[in-house]
Protein backbone atom coordinates (compact mmCIF):
# COMPACT_ATOMS: atom_id res chain seq x y z
CA UNK A 1 0.00 0.00 0.00
CA UNK A 2 2.85 2.36 0.96
CA UNK A 3 4.63 1.59 -2.33
CA UNK A 4 1.53 2.38 -4.38
CA UNK A 5 1.04 5.61 -2.45
CA UNK A 6 4.68 6.59 -3.05
CA UNK A 7 4.38 5.93 -6.82
CA UNK A 8 1.18 7.96 -6.98
CA UNK A 9 2.82 10.81 -5.07
CA UNK A 10 5.81 10.81 -7.44
CA UNK A 11 3.54 10.86 -10.50
CA UNK A 12 1.55 13.78 -9.13
CA UNK A 13 4.76 15.63 -8.33
CA UNK A 14 6.04 15.16 -11.87
CA UNK A 15 2.66 16.27 -13.26
CA UNK A 16 2.66 19.47 -11.19
CA UNK A 17 6.24 20.20 -12.25
CA UNK A 18 5.28 19.78 -15.93
CA UNK A 19 2.23 22.00 -15.52
CA UNK A 20 4.37 24.64 -13.86
CA UNK A 21 6.92 24.43 -16.66
CA UNK A 22 4.20 24.80 -19.27
CA UNK A 23 2.78 27.81 -17.48
CA UNK A 24 6.24 29.33 -17.27
CA UNK A 25 6.81 28.63 -20.98
CA UNK A 26 3.48 30.23 -21.88
CA UNK A 27 4.34 33.27 -19.80
CA UNK A 28 7.77 33.50 -21.41
CA UNK A 29 6.27 33.15 -24.87
CA UNK A 30 3.69 35.86 -24.14
CA UNK A 31 6.39 38.15 -22.79
CA UNK A 32 8.58 37.57 -25.84
CA UNK A 33 5.65 38.24 -28.18
CA UNK A 34 4.86 41.46 -26.30
CA UNK A 35 8.48 42.62 -26.53
CA UNK A 36 8.54 41.86 -30.27
CA UNK A 37 5.35 43.89 -30.79
CA UNK A 38 6.69 46.82 -28.80
CA UNK A 39 9.95 46.75 -30.75
CA UNK A 40 8.06 46.61 -34.07
CA UNK A 41 5.89 49.53 -32.95
CA UNK A 42 8.94 51.62 -31.99
CA UNK A 43 10.67 50.87 -35.31
CA UNK A 44 7.51 51.76 -37.26
CA UNK A 45 7.00 55.00 -35.36
CA UNK A 46 10.64 55.98 -35.91
CA UNK A 47 9.88 55.84 -39.65
CA UNK A 48 6.64 57.80 -39.34
CA UNK A 49 4.25 54.85 -39.44
CA UNK A 50 1.36 53.93 -37.15
CA UNK A 51 1.63 50.44 -35.70
CA UNK A 52 -1.28 49.10 -33.62
CA UNK A 53 -0.22 46.24 -31.34
CA UNK A 54 -3.69 44.76 -30.74
CA UNK A 55 -6.41 43.65 -33.13
CA UNK A 56 -8.94 44.28 -30.37
CA UNK A 57 -7.83 47.92 -30.31
CA UNK A 58 -8.41 48.21 -34.07
CA UNK A 59 -11.89 46.73 -33.70
CA UNK A 60 -12.69 49.00 -30.75
CA UNK A 61 -11.66 52.14 -32.65
CA UNK A 62 -13.51 50.97 -35.78
CA UNK A 63 -16.61 50.50 -33.64
CA UNK A 64 -16.31 54.10 -32.46
CA UNK A 65 -16.00 55.26 -36.08
CA UNK A 66 -19.03 53.20 -37.11
CA UNK A 67 -18.60 53.74 -40.84
CA UNK A 68 -16.29 53.17 -43.79
CA UNK A 69 -16.39 54.54 -47.34
CA UNK A 70 -14.75 52.44 -50.07
CA UNK A 71 -14.36 53.56 -53.70
CA UNK A 72 -12.42 51.03 -55.79
CA UNK A 73 -12.34 49.63 -59.32
CA UNK A 74 -14.04 46.29 -58.66
CA UNK A 75 -17.37 45.75 -60.40
CA UNK A 76 -20.53 46.29 -58.37
CA UNK A 77 -21.58 42.65 -58.83
CA UNK A 78 -18.39 41.68 -56.98
CA UNK A 79 -18.55 44.44 -54.40
CA UNK A 80 -22.11 43.70 -53.31
CA UNK A 81 -21.41 40.22 -51.88
CA UNK A 82 -18.05 41.34 -50.44
CA UNK A 83 -19.81 44.24 -48.71
CA UNK A 84 -22.52 41.91 -47.42
CA UNK A 85 -19.86 39.58 -45.98
CA UNK A 86 -18.06 42.50 -44.33
CA UNK A 87 -21.28 43.85 -42.79
CA UNK A 88 -22.13 40.39 -41.46
CA UNK A 89 -18.75 40.16 -39.73
CA UNK A 90 -18.82 43.76 -38.49
CA UNK A 91 -22.50 44.74 -38.16
CA UNK A 92 -21.55 47.90 -36.23
CA UNK A 93 -19.80 49.36 -39.32
CA UNK A 94 -21.93 51.05 -41.98
CA UNK A 95 -19.97 50.10 -45.12
CA UNK A 96 -20.63 52.34 -48.12
CA UNK A 97 -18.91 50.75 -51.12
CA UNK A 98 -18.78 51.96 -54.72
CA UNK A 99 -17.12 50.60 -57.84
CA UNK A 100 -15.61 52.82 -60.54
CA UNK A 101 -13.71 51.83 -63.67
CA UNK A 102 -11.98 53.53 -66.57
CA UNK A 103 -8.64 55.24 -67.24
CA UNK A 104 -10.21 58.69 -67.33
CA UNK A 105 -11.73 58.06 -63.88
CA UNK A 106 -8.34 57.02 -62.46
CA UNK A 107 -6.75 60.21 -63.79
CA UNK A 108 -9.55 62.37 -62.40
CA UNK A 109 -9.32 60.72 -58.98
CA UNK A 110 -5.54 61.18 -58.88
CA UNK A 111 -6.00 64.89 -59.53
CA UNK A 112 -8.68 65.09 -56.82
CA UNK A 113 -6.40 63.23 -54.41
CA UNK A 114 -3.53 65.65 -55.05
CA UNK A 115 -5.86 68.62 -54.63
CA UNK A 116 -7.19 67.30 -51.31
CA UNK A 117 -10.70 66.80 -52.68
CA UNK A 118 -11.19 63.17 -51.58
CA UNK A 119 -13.23 64.02 -48.48
CA UNK A 120 -15.64 61.30 -47.42
CA UNK A 121 -13.54 58.48 -48.88
CA UNK A 122 -11.50 56.08 -46.75
CA UNK A 123 -10.30 53.23 -49.01
CA UNK A 124 -9.05 53.82 -52.55
CA UNK A 125 -7.37 51.64 -55.13
CA UNK A 126 -4.09 52.34 -56.87
CA UNK A 127 -3.97 51.90 -60.64
CA UNK A 128 -0.64 50.19 -61.32
CA UNK A 129 -0.03 52.35 -64.41
CA UNK A 130 0.22 55.35 -62.03
CA UNK A 131 1.31 53.53 -58.87
CA UNK A 132 4.10 55.93 -57.92
CA UNK A 133 1.67 58.84 -57.81
CA UNK A 134 -0.23 57.49 -54.78
CA UNK A 135 2.07 56.80 -51.76
CA UNK A 136 2.37 60.41 -50.51
CA UNK A 137 -1.43 60.55 -50.18
CA UNK A 138 -1.96 57.26 -48.29
CA UNK A 139 -2.22 56.98 -44.51
CA UNK A 140 0.99 55.60 -43.03
CA UNK A 141 -0.27 52.52 -41.25
CA UNK A 142 2.45 49.86 -41.03
CA UNK A 143 0.18 47.19 -42.51
CA UNK A 144 3.20 45.12 -43.54
CA UNK A 145 4.52 45.05 -39.97
CA UNK A 146 1.10 44.36 -38.46
CA UNK A 147 0.59 41.49 -40.90
CA UNK A 148 4.05 40.12 -40.10
CA UNK A 149 3.25 40.10 -36.37
CA UNK A 150 -0.28 38.69 -36.93
CA UNK A 151 -2.05 41.77 -35.61
CA UNK A 152 -3.76 41.80 -39.01
CA UNK A 153 -4.50 38.48 -40.68
CA UNK A 154 -3.19 39.39 -44.13
CA UNK A 155 -0.69 37.20 -46.04
CA UNK A 156 2.66 39.02 -46.10
CA UNK A 157 3.26 38.83 -49.88
CA UNK A 158 0.01 40.75 -50.46
CA UNK A 159 1.46 43.86 -48.76
CA UNK A 160 4.00 46.23 -50.33
CA UNK A 161 7.11 45.88 -48.09
CA UNK A 162 8.50 49.20 -49.29
CA UNK A 163 5.52 51.50 -48.80
CA UNK A 164 4.15 49.11 -46.12
CA UNK A 165 0.56 50.41 -46.33
CA UNK A 166 -0.73 49.01 -49.64
CA UNK A 167 -2.45 45.64 -50.10
CA UNK A 168 -2.88 43.79 -53.41
CA UNK A 169 -6.10 41.88 -52.83
CA UNK A 170 -5.94 39.84 -56.03
CA UNK A 171 -3.62 38.58 -58.74
CA UNK A 172 -3.67 38.01 -62.46
CA UNK A 173 -2.40 34.98 -64.37
CA UNK A 174 -1.67 35.23 -68.08
CA UNK A 175 -2.52 32.12 -70.12
CA UNK A 176 -2.98 30.97 -73.72
CA UNK A 177 -6.52 30.51 -75.06
CA UNK A 178 -7.56 28.85 -78.30
CA UNK A 179 -10.56 27.89 -80.41
CA UNK A 180 -10.80 24.09 -80.39
CA UNK A 181 -12.55 24.10 -83.76
CA UNK A 182 -9.70 25.97 -85.45
CA UNK A 183 -6.58 24.47 -83.88
CA UNK A 184 -5.91 21.10 -82.26
CA UNK A 185 -4.88 21.13 -78.61
CA UNK A 186 -1.59 19.35 -79.32
CA UNK A 187 -0.62 22.10 -81.79
CA UNK A 188 -1.11 24.90 -79.25
CA UNK A 189 2.31 26.03 -77.96
CA UNK A 190 3.28 24.78 -74.50
CA UNK A 191 5.76 27.62 -73.96
CA UNK A 192 6.03 31.28 -74.89
CA UNK A 193 8.85 30.49 -77.29
CA UNK A 194 6.51 28.11 -79.08
CA UNK A 195 4.79 31.13 -80.64
CA UNK A 196 8.02 31.89 -82.51
CA UNK A 197 7.79 28.76 -84.70
CA UNK A 198 7.39 29.33 -88.46
CA UNK A 199 3.88 27.87 -88.49
CA UNK A 200 2.66 30.76 -86.32
CA UNK A 201 3.94 33.51 -88.62
CA UNK A 202 1.65 35.92 -90.49
CA UNK A 203 -1.56 36.49 -88.49
CA UNK A 204 -1.78 33.01 -86.96
CA UNK A 205 -2.35 34.31 -83.41
CA UNK A 206 -3.61 37.43 -81.66
CA UNK A 207 -1.47 39.64 -79.42
CA UNK A 208 -2.79 42.47 -77.25
CA UNK A 209 -1.06 45.78 -77.94
CA UNK A 210 -0.93 46.40 -74.17
CA UNK A 211 1.90 44.05 -73.17
CA UNK A 212 0.97 43.24 -69.57
CA UNK A 213 1.39 39.56 -70.53
CA UNK A 214 4.92 39.87 -71.93
CA UNK A 215 6.06 42.36 -69.27
CA UNK A 216 5.21 39.77 -66.60
CA UNK A 217 7.99 37.55 -67.97
CA UNK A 218 10.72 39.94 -66.79
CA UNK A 219 11.12 38.39 -63.29
CA UNK A 220 11.86 34.94 -64.77
CA UNK A 221 13.74 35.95 -67.91
CA UNK A 222 15.26 39.33 -67.19
CA UNK A 223 14.55 42.46 -69.23
CA UNK A 224 16.91 41.80 -72.16
CA UNK A 225 15.60 38.29 -72.89
CA UNK A 226 12.03 39.59 -72.57
CA UNK A 227 12.69 42.42 -75.02
CA UNK A 228 14.31 39.98 -77.45
CA UNK A 229 11.21 37.78 -77.16
CA UNK A 230 9.00 40.82 -77.81
CA UNK A 231 10.97 41.69 -80.97
CA UNK A 232 10.58 38.14 -82.24
CA UNK A 233 6.86 38.11 -81.41
CA UNK A 234 6.41 41.34 -83.36
CA UNK A 235 8.33 39.84 -86.29
CA UNK A 236 5.78 37.00 -86.39
CA UNK A 237 3.26 39.61 -87.61
CA UNK A 238 0.41 38.60 -85.28
CA UNK A 239 -3.08 40.07 -85.33
CA UNK A 240 -2.80 43.14 -83.12
CA UNK A 241 -5.85 43.84 -80.96
CA UNK A 242 -6.89 45.40 -77.67
CA UNK A 243 -8.98 44.04 -74.79
CA UNK A 244 -9.35 40.44 -73.59
CA UNK A 245 -13.14 40.36 -73.65
CA UNK A 246 -13.40 41.72 -77.19
CA UNK A 247 -10.78 39.32 -78.56
CA UNK A 248 -12.28 36.26 -76.85
CA UNK A 249 -15.72 37.15 -78.22
CA UNK A 250 -14.19 37.26 -81.71
CA UNK A 251 -12.55 33.88 -81.08
CA UNK A 252 -15.88 32.34 -80.13
CA UNK A 253 -17.25 33.66 -83.43
CA UNK A 254 -14.47 31.80 -85.26
CA UNK A 255 -12.47 34.88 -86.26
CA UNK A 256 -9.25 33.80 -84.52
CA UNK A 257 -7.70 30.51 -83.48
CA UNK A 258 -5.17 31.50 -80.85
CA UNK A 259 -4.55 34.29 -78.32
CA UNK A 260 -1.37 34.83 -76.33
CA UNK A 261 -1.59 36.13 -72.77
CA UNK A 262 -5.19 36.91 -71.76
CA UNK A 263 -6.19 37.11 -68.11
CA UNK A 264 -7.00 33.68 -66.67
CA UNK A 265 -10.13 34.97 -64.93
CA UNK A 266 -11.43 36.46 -68.22
CA UNK A 267 -10.94 33.10 -69.94
CA UNK A 268 -12.72 31.18 -67.16
CA UNK A 269 -15.66 33.59 -67.21
CA UNK A 270 -15.93 33.20 -70.98
CA UNK A 271 -15.79 29.40 -70.68
CA UNK A 272 -18.64 29.50 -68.16
CA UNK A 273 -20.83 31.10 -70.82
CA UNK A 274 -19.49 28.93 -73.67
CA UNK A 275 -22.23 26.30 -74.10
CA UNK A 276 -20.49 24.86 -77.18
CA UNK A 277 -17.20 24.17 -75.34
CA UNK A 278 -15.33 26.00 -78.09
CA UNK A 279 -12.66 27.58 -75.90
CA UNK A 280 -9.64 25.80 -74.50
CA UNK A 281 -6.69 27.17 -72.56
CA UNK A 282 -3.17 26.25 -71.54
CA UNK A 283 -1.12 27.48 -68.60
CA UNK A 284 2.43 27.80 -69.91
CA UNK A 285 5.57 28.04 -67.79
CA UNK A 286 6.99 30.18 -66.47
CA UNK A 287 3.49 31.33 -65.57
CA UNK A 288 3.25 35.13 -65.84
CA UNK A 289 1.61 36.31 -62.59
CA UNK A 290 0.83 39.91 -61.66
CA UNK A 291 -0.31 41.49 -58.41
CA UNK A 292 -3.77 42.97 -58.86
CA UNK A 293 -6.26 45.36 -57.28
CA UNK A 294 -3.97 47.30 -54.95
CA UNK A 295 -5.96 49.04 -52.21
CA UNK A 296 -4.95 51.37 -49.40
CA UNK A 297 -6.28 53.94 -46.94
CA UNK A 298 -6.24 57.61 -47.84
CA UNK A 299 -4.26 60.01 -45.67
CA UNK A 300 -7.47 62.06 -45.36
CA UNK A 301 -9.59 59.05 -44.26
CA UNK A 302 -12.17 59.84 -41.60
CA UNK A 303 -12.60 56.16 -40.64
CA UNK A 304 -9.09 54.66 -40.90
CA UNK A 305 -9.58 51.81 -38.41
CA UNK A 306 -12.75 50.57 -40.08
CA UNK A 307 -10.76 50.81 -43.33
CA UNK A 308 -8.07 48.54 -41.83
CA UNK A 309 -10.73 45.95 -41.08
CA UNK A 310 -12.00 46.22 -44.68
CA UNK A 311 -8.53 45.49 -46.08
CA UNK A 312 -8.07 42.59 -43.67
CA UNK A 313 -11.47 41.13 -44.53
CA UNK A 314 -11.06 41.26 -48.30
CA UNK A 315 -7.59 39.65 -48.00
CA UNK A 316 -8.87 36.91 -45.67
CA UNK A 317 -9.85 33.39 -46.83
CA UNK A 318 -13.49 34.40 -46.28
CA UNK A 319 -13.20 37.52 -48.43
CA UNK A 320 -11.11 35.74 -51.05
CA UNK A 321 -13.73 33.00 -51.33
CA UNK A 322 -16.33 35.67 -52.10
CA UNK A 323 -14.04 37.16 -54.77
CA UNK A 324 -13.56 33.71 -56.29
CA UNK A 325 -17.26 32.91 -56.36
CA UNK A 326 -18.57 36.29 -57.52
CA UNK A 327 -15.70 37.82 -59.52
CA UNK A 328 -15.43 35.18 -60.39
CA UNK A 329 -11.87 33.92 -60.00
CA UNK A 330 -10.54 37.22 -58.63
CA UNK A 331 -8.71 35.73 -55.62
CA UNK A 332 -4.97 35.91 -54.95
CA UNK A 333 -2.34 33.26 -55.63
CA UNK A 334 -1.13 33.97 -52.07
CA UNK A 335 -4.28 32.60 -50.44
CA UNK A 336 -4.37 28.82 -50.42
CA UNK A 337 -7.42 27.29 -52.03
CA UNK A 338 -8.30 30.09 -54.46
CA UNK A 339 -8.79 29.12 -58.09
CA UNK A 340 -5.62 30.95 -59.11
CA UNK A 341 -3.52 29.45 -56.31
CA UNK A 342 -4.63 25.94 -57.27
CA UNK A 343 -3.96 26.61 -60.97
CA UNK A 344 -0.30 27.55 -60.40
CA UNK A 345 0.46 25.23 -57.49
CA UNK A 346 3.77 23.43 -58.17
CA UNK A 347 4.47 25.46 -61.33
CA UNK A 348 7.36 27.79 -62.03
CA UNK A 349 6.16 31.39 -61.77
CA UNK A 350 7.31 34.67 -63.24
CA UNK A 351 5.89 36.90 -60.53
CA UNK A 352 5.54 40.65 -60.82
CA UNK A 353 5.86 41.11 -57.08
CA UNK A 354 6.39 44.41 -55.28
CA UNK A 355 10.03 44.66 -56.34
CA UNK A 356 8.86 44.82 -59.98
CA UNK A 357 5.44 46.42 -59.50
CA UNK A 358 6.57 50.05 -59.80
CA UNK A 359 8.56 49.28 -62.97
CA UNK A 360 5.65 47.91 -65.01
CA UNK A 361 5.05 51.14 -66.94
CA UNK A 362 8.75 51.30 -67.90
CA UNK A 363 8.75 47.65 -69.04
CA UNK A 364 5.61 48.08 -71.11
CA UNK A 365 6.97 51.11 -72.94
CA UNK A 366 10.15 49.25 -73.87
CA UNK A 367 8.21 46.18 -74.99
CA UNK A 368 5.92 48.26 -77.21
CA UNK A 369 9.03 49.75 -78.83
CA UNK A 370 10.44 46.24 -79.29
CA UNK A 371 7.25 45.14 -81.06
CA UNK A 372 8.31 47.49 -83.86
CA UNK A 373 5.06 49.28 -84.60
CA UNK A 374 5.37 51.74 -87.53
CA UNK A 375 6.05 55.30 -86.38
CA UNK A 376 5.54 58.63 -88.16
CA UNK A 377 8.88 60.14 -89.19
GROMACS .gro file of C-alpha atoms in nm, residues 89-360:
model
  272
   89UNK     CA    1  -1.875   4.016  -3.973
   90UNK     CA    2  -1.882   4.376  -3.849
   91UNK     CA    3  -2.250   4.474  -3.816
   92UNK     CA    4  -2.155   4.790  -3.623
   93UNK     CA    5  -1.980   4.936  -3.932
   94UNK     CA    6  -2.193   5.105  -4.198
   95UNK     CA    7  -1.997   5.010  -4.512
   96UNK     CA    8  -2.063   5.234  -4.812
   97UNK     CA    9  -1.891   5.075  -5.112
   98UNK     CA   10  -1.878   5.196  -5.472
   99UNK     CA   11  -1.712   5.060  -5.784
  100UNK     CA   12  -1.561   5.282  -6.054
  101UNK     CA   13  -1.371   5.183  -6.367
  102UNK     CA   14  -1.198   5.353  -6.657
  103UNK     CA   15  -0.864   5.524  -6.724
  104UNK     CA   16  -1.021   5.869  -6.733
  105UNK     CA   17  -1.173   5.806  -6.388
  106UNK     CA   18  -0.834   5.702  -6.246
  107UNK     CA   19  -0.675   6.021  -6.379
  108UNK     CA   20  -0.955   6.237  -6.240
  109UNK     CA   21  -0.932   6.072  -5.898
  110UNK     CA   22  -0.554   6.118  -5.888
  111UNK     CA   23  -0.600   6.489  -5.953
  112UNK     CA   24  -0.868   6.509  -5.682
  113UNK     CA   25  -0.640   6.323  -5.441
  114UNK     CA   26  -0.353   6.565  -5.505
  115UNK     CA   27  -0.586   6.862  -5.463
  116UNK     CA   28  -0.719   6.730  -5.131
  117UNK     CA   29  -1.070   6.680  -5.268
  118UNK     CA   30  -1.119   6.317  -5.158
  119UNK     CA   31  -1.323   6.402  -4.848
  120UNK     CA   32  -1.564   6.130  -4.742
  121UNK     CA   33  -1.354   5.848  -4.888
  122UNK     CA   34  -1.150   5.608  -4.675
  123UNK     CA   35  -1.030   5.323  -4.901
  124UNK     CA   36  -0.905   5.382  -5.255
  125UNK     CA   37  -0.737   5.164  -5.513
  126UNK     CA   38  -0.409   5.234  -5.687
  127UNK     CA   39  -0.397   5.190  -6.064
  128UNK     CA   40  -0.064   5.019  -6.132
  129UNK     CA   41  -0.003   5.235  -6.441
  130UNK     CA   42   0.022   5.535  -6.203
  131UNK     CA   43   0.131   5.353  -5.887
  132UNK     CA   44   0.410   5.593  -5.792
  133UNK     CA   45   0.167   5.884  -5.781
  134UNK     CA   46  -0.023   5.749  -5.478
  135UNK     CA   47   0.207   5.680  -5.176
  136UNK     CA   48   0.237   6.041  -5.051
  137UNK     CA   49  -0.143   6.055  -5.018
  138UNK     CA   50  -0.196   5.726  -4.829
  139UNK     CA   51  -0.222   5.698  -4.451
  140UNK     CA   52   0.099   5.560  -4.303
  141UNK     CA   53  -0.027   5.252  -4.125
  142UNK     CA   54   0.245   4.986  -4.103
  143UNK     CA   55   0.018   4.719  -4.251
  144UNK     CA   56   0.320   4.512  -4.354
  145UNK     CA   57   0.452   4.505  -3.997
  146UNK     CA   58   0.110   4.436  -3.846
  147UNK     CA   59   0.059   4.149  -4.090
  148UNK     CA   60   0.405   4.012  -4.010
  149UNK     CA   61   0.325   4.010  -3.637
  150UNK     CA   62  -0.028   3.869  -3.693
  151UNK     CA   63  -0.205   4.177  -3.561
  152UNK     CA   64  -0.376   4.180  -3.901
  153UNK     CA   65  -0.450   3.848  -4.068
  154UNK     CA   66  -0.319   3.939  -4.413
  155UNK     CA   67  -0.069   3.720  -4.604
  156UNK     CA   68   0.266   3.902  -4.610
  157UNK     CA   69   0.326   3.883  -4.988
  158UNK     CA   70   0.001   4.075  -5.046
  159UNK     CA   71   0.146   4.386  -4.876
  160UNK     CA   72   0.400   4.623  -5.033
  161UNK     CA   73   0.711   4.588  -4.809
  162UNK     CA   74   0.850   4.920  -4.929
  163UNK     CA   75   0.552   5.150  -4.880
  164UNK     CA   76   0.415   4.911  -4.612
  165UNK     CA   77   0.056   5.041  -4.633
  166UNK     CA   78  -0.073   4.901  -4.964
  167UNK     CA   79  -0.245   4.564  -5.010
  168UNK     CA   80  -0.288   4.379  -5.341
  169UNK     CA   81  -0.610   4.188  -5.283
  170UNK     CA   82  -0.594   3.984  -5.603
  171UNK     CA   83  -0.362   3.858  -5.874
  172UNK     CA   84  -0.367   3.801  -6.246
  173UNK     CA   85  -0.240   3.498  -6.437
  174UNK     CA   86  -0.167   3.523  -6.808
  175UNK     CA   87  -0.252   3.212  -7.012
  176UNK     CA   88  -0.298   3.097  -7.372
  177UNK     CA   89  -0.652   3.051  -7.506
  178UNK     CA   90  -0.756   2.885  -7.830
  179UNK     CA   91  -1.056   2.789  -8.041
  180UNK     CA   92  -1.080   2.409  -8.039
  181UNK     CA   93  -1.255   2.410  -8.376
  182UNK     CA   94  -0.970   2.597  -8.545
  183UNK     CA   95  -0.658   2.447  -8.388
  184UNK     CA   96  -0.591   2.110  -8.226
  185UNK     CA   97  -0.488   2.113  -7.861
  186UNK     CA   98  -0.159   1.935  -7.932
  187UNK     CA   99  -0.062   2.210  -8.179
  188UNK     CA  100  -0.111   2.490  -7.925
  189UNK     CA  101   0.231   2.603  -7.796
  190UNK     CA  102   0.328   2.478  -7.450
  191UNK     CA  103   0.576   2.762  -7.396
  192UNK     CA  104   0.603   3.128  -7.489
  193UNK     CA  105   0.885   3.049  -7.729
  194UNK     CA  106   0.651   2.811  -7.908
  195UNK     CA  107   0.479   3.113  -8.064
  196UNK     CA  108   0.802   3.189  -8.251
  197UNK     CA  109   0.779   2.876  -8.470
  198UNK     CA  110   0.739   2.933  -8.846
  199UNK     CA  111   0.388   2.787  -8.849
  200UNK     CA  112   0.266   3.076  -8.632
  201UNK     CA  113   0.394   3.351  -8.862
  202UNK     CA  114   0.165   3.592  -9.049
  203UNK     CA  115  -0.156   3.649  -8.849
  204UNK     CA  116  -0.178   3.301  -8.696
  205UNK     CA  117  -0.235   3.431  -8.341
  206UNK     CA  118  -0.361   3.743  -8.166
  207UNK     CA  119  -0.147   3.964  -7.942
  208UNK     CA  120  -0.279   4.247  -7.725
  209UNK     CA  121  -0.106   4.578  -7.794
  210UNK     CA  122  -0.093   4.640  -7.417
  211UNK     CA  123   0.190   4.405  -7.317
  212UNK     CA  124   0.097   4.324  -6.957
  213UNK     CA  125   0.139   3.956  -7.053
  214UNK     CA  126   0.492   3.987  -7.193
  215UNK     CA  127   0.606   4.236  -6.927
  216UNK     CA  128   0.521   3.977  -6.660
  217UNK     CA  129   0.799   3.755  -6.797
  218UNK     CA  130   1.072   3.994  -6.679
  219UNK     CA  131   1.112   3.839  -6.329
  220UNK     CA  132   1.186   3.494  -6.477
  221UNK     CA  133   1.374   3.595  -6.791
  222UNK     CA  134   1.526   3.933  -6.719
  223UNK     CA  135   1.455   4.246  -6.923
  224UNK     CA  136   1.691   4.180  -7.216
  225UNK     CA  137   1.560   3.829  -7.289
  226UNK     CA  138   1.203   3.959  -7.257
  227UNK     CA  139   1.269   4.242  -7.502
  228UNK     CA  140   1.431   3.998  -7.745
  229UNK     CA  141   1.121   3.778  -7.716
  230UNK     CA  142   0.900   4.082  -7.781
  231UNK     CA  143   1.097   4.169  -8.097
  232UNK     CA  144   1.058   3.814  -8.224
  233UNK     CA  145   0.686   3.811  -8.141
  234UNK     CA  146   0.641   4.134  -8.336
  235UNK     CA  147   0.833   3.984  -8.629
  236UNK     CA  148   0.578   3.700  -8.639
  237UNK     CA  149   0.326   3.961  -8.761
  238UNK     CA  150   0.041   3.860  -8.528
  239UNK     CA  151  -0.308   4.007  -8.533
  240UNK     CA  152  -0.280   4.314  -8.312
  241UNK     CA  153  -0.585   4.384  -8.096
  242UNK     CA  154  -0.689   4.540  -7.767
  243UNK     CA  155  -0.898   4.404  -7.479
  244UNK     CA  156  -0.935   4.044  -7.359
  245UNK     CA  157  -1.314   4.036  -7.365
  246UNK     CA  158  -1.340   4.172  -7.719
  247UNK     CA  159  -1.078   3.932  -7.856
  248UNK     CA  160  -1.228   3.626  -7.685
  249UNK     CA  161  -1.572   3.715  -7.822
  250UNK     CA  162  -1.419   3.726  -8.171
  251UNK     CA  163  -1.255   3.388  -8.108
  252UNK     CA  164  -1.588   3.234  -8.013
  253UNK     CA  165  -1.725   3.366  -8.343
  254UNK     CA  166  -1.447   3.180  -8.526
  255UNK     CA  167  -1.247   3.488  -8.626
  256UNK     CA  168  -0.925   3.380  -8.452
  257UNK     CA  169  -0.770   3.051  -8.348
  258UNK     CA  170  -0.517   3.150  -8.085
  259UNK     CA  171  -0.455   3.429  -7.832
  260UNK     CA  172  -0.137   3.483  -7.633
  261UNK     CA  173  -0.159   3.613  -7.277
  262UNK     CA  174  -0.519   3.691  -7.176
  263UNK     CA  175  -0.619   3.711  -6.811
  264UNK     CA  176  -0.700   3.368  -6.667
  265UNK     CA  177  -1.013   3.497  -6.493
  266UNK     CA  178  -1.143   3.646  -6.822
  267UNK     CA  179  -1.094   3.310  -6.994
  268UNK     CA  180  -1.272   3.118  -6.716
  269UNK     CA  181  -1.566   3.359  -6.721
  270UNK     CA  182  -1.593   3.320  -7.098
  271UNK     CA  183  -1.579   2.940  -7.068
  272UNK     CA  184  -1.864   2.950  -6.816
  273UNK     CA  185  -2.083   3.110  -7.082
  274UNK     CA  186  -1.949   2.893  -7.367
  275UNK     CA  187  -2.223   2.630  -7.410
  276UNK     CA  188  -2.049   2.486  -7.718
  277UNK     CA  189  -1.720   2.417  -7.534
  278UNK     CA  190  -1.533   2.600  -7.809
  279UNK     CA  191  -1.266   2.758  -7.590
  280UNK     CA  192  -0.964   2.580  -7.450
  281UNK     CA  193  -0.669   2.717  -7.256
  282UNK     CA  194  -0.317   2.625  -7.154
  283UNK     CA  195  -0.112   2.748  -6.860
  284UNK     CA  196   0.243   2.780  -6.991
  285UNK     CA  197   0.557   2.804  -6.779
  286UNK     CA  198   0.699   3.018  -6.647
  287UNK     CA  199   0.349   3.133  -6.557
  288UNK     CA  200   0.325   3.513  -6.584
  289UNK     CA  201   0.161   3.631  -6.259
  290UNK     CA  202   0.083   3.991  -6.166
  291UNK     CA  203  -0.031   4.149  -5.841
  292UNK     CA  204  -0.377   4.297  -5.886
  293UNK     CA  205  -0.626   4.536  -5.728
  294UNK     CA  206  -0.397   4.730  -5.495
  295UNK     CA  207  -0.596   4.904  -5.221
  296UNK     CA  208  -0.495   5.137  -4.940
  297UNK     CA  209  -0.628   5.394  -4.694
  298UNK     CA  210  -0.624   5.761  -4.784
  299UNK     CA  211  -0.426   6.001  -4.567
  300UNK     CA  212  -0.747   6.206  -4.536
  301UNK     CA  213  -0.959   5.905  -4.426
  302UNK     CA  214  -1.217   5.984  -4.160
  303UNK     CA  215  -1.260   5.616  -4.064
  304UNK     CA  216  -0.909   5.466  -4.090
  305UNK     CA  217  -0.958   5.181  -3.841
  306UNK     CA  218  -1.275   5.057  -4.008
  307UNK     CA  219  -1.076   5.081  -4.333
  308UNK     CA  220  -0.807   4.854  -4.183
  309UNK     CA  221  -1.073   4.595  -4.108
  310UNK     CA  222  -1.200   4.622  -4.468
  311UNK     CA  223  -0.853   4.549  -4.608
  312UNK     CA  224  -0.807   4.259  -4.367
  313UNK     CA  225  -1.147   4.113  -4.453
  314UNK     CA  226  -1.106   4.126  -4.830
  315UNK     CA  227  -0.759   3.965  -4.800
  316UNK     CA  228  -0.887   3.691  -4.567
  317UNK     CA  229  -0.985   3.339  -4.683
  318UNK     CA  230  -1.349   3.440  -4.628
  319UNK     CA  231  -1.320   3.752  -4.843
  320UNK     CA  232  -1.111   3.574  -5.105
  321UNK     CA  233  -1.373   3.300  -5.133
  322UNK     CA  234  -1.633   3.567  -5.210
  323UNK     CA  235  -1.404   3.716  -5.477
  324UNK     CA  236  -1.356   3.371  -5.629
  325UNK     CA  237  -1.726   3.291  -5.636
  326UNK     CA  238  -1.857   3.629  -5.752
  327UNK     CA  239  -1.570   3.782  -5.952
  328UNK     CA  240  -1.543   3.518  -6.039
  329UNK     CA  241  -1.187   3.392  -6.000
  330UNK     CA  242  -1.054   3.722  -5.863
  331UNK     CA  243  -0.871   3.573  -5.562
  332UNK     CA  244  -0.497   3.591  -5.495
  333UNK     CA  245  -0.234   3.326  -5.563
  334UNK     CA  246  -0.113   3.397  -5.207
  335UNK     CA  247  -0.428   3.260  -5.044
  336UNK     CA  248  -0.437   2.882  -5.042
  337UNK     CA  249  -0.742   2.729  -5.203
  338UNK     CA  250  -0.830   3.009  -5.446
  339UNK     CA  251  -0.879   2.912  -5.809
  340UNK     CA  252  -0.562   3.095  -5.911
  341UNK     CA  253  -0.352   2.945  -5.631
  342UNK     CA  254  -0.463   2.594  -5.727
  343UNK     CA  255  -0.396   2.661  -6.097
  344UNK     CA  256  -0.030   2.755  -6.040
  345UNK     CA  257   0.046   2.523  -5.749
  346UNK     CA  258   0.377   2.343  -5.817
  347UNK     CA  259   0.447   2.546  -6.133
  348UNK     CA  260   0.736   2.779  -6.203
  349UNK     CA  261   0.616   3.139  -6.177
  350UNK     CA  262   0.731   3.467  -6.324
  351UNK     CA  263   0.589   3.690  -6.053
  352UNK     CA  264   0.554   4.065  -6.082
  353UNK     CA  265   0.586   4.111  -5.708
  354UNK     CA  266   0.639   4.441  -5.528
  355UNK     CA  267   1.003   4.466  -5.634
  356UNK     CA  268   0.886   4.482  -5.998
  357UNK     CA  269   0.544   4.642  -5.950
  358UNK     CA  270   0.657   5.005  -5.980
  359UNK     CA  271   0.856   4.928  -6.297
  360UNK     CA  272   0.565   4.791  -6.501
   0.00000   0.00000   0.00000
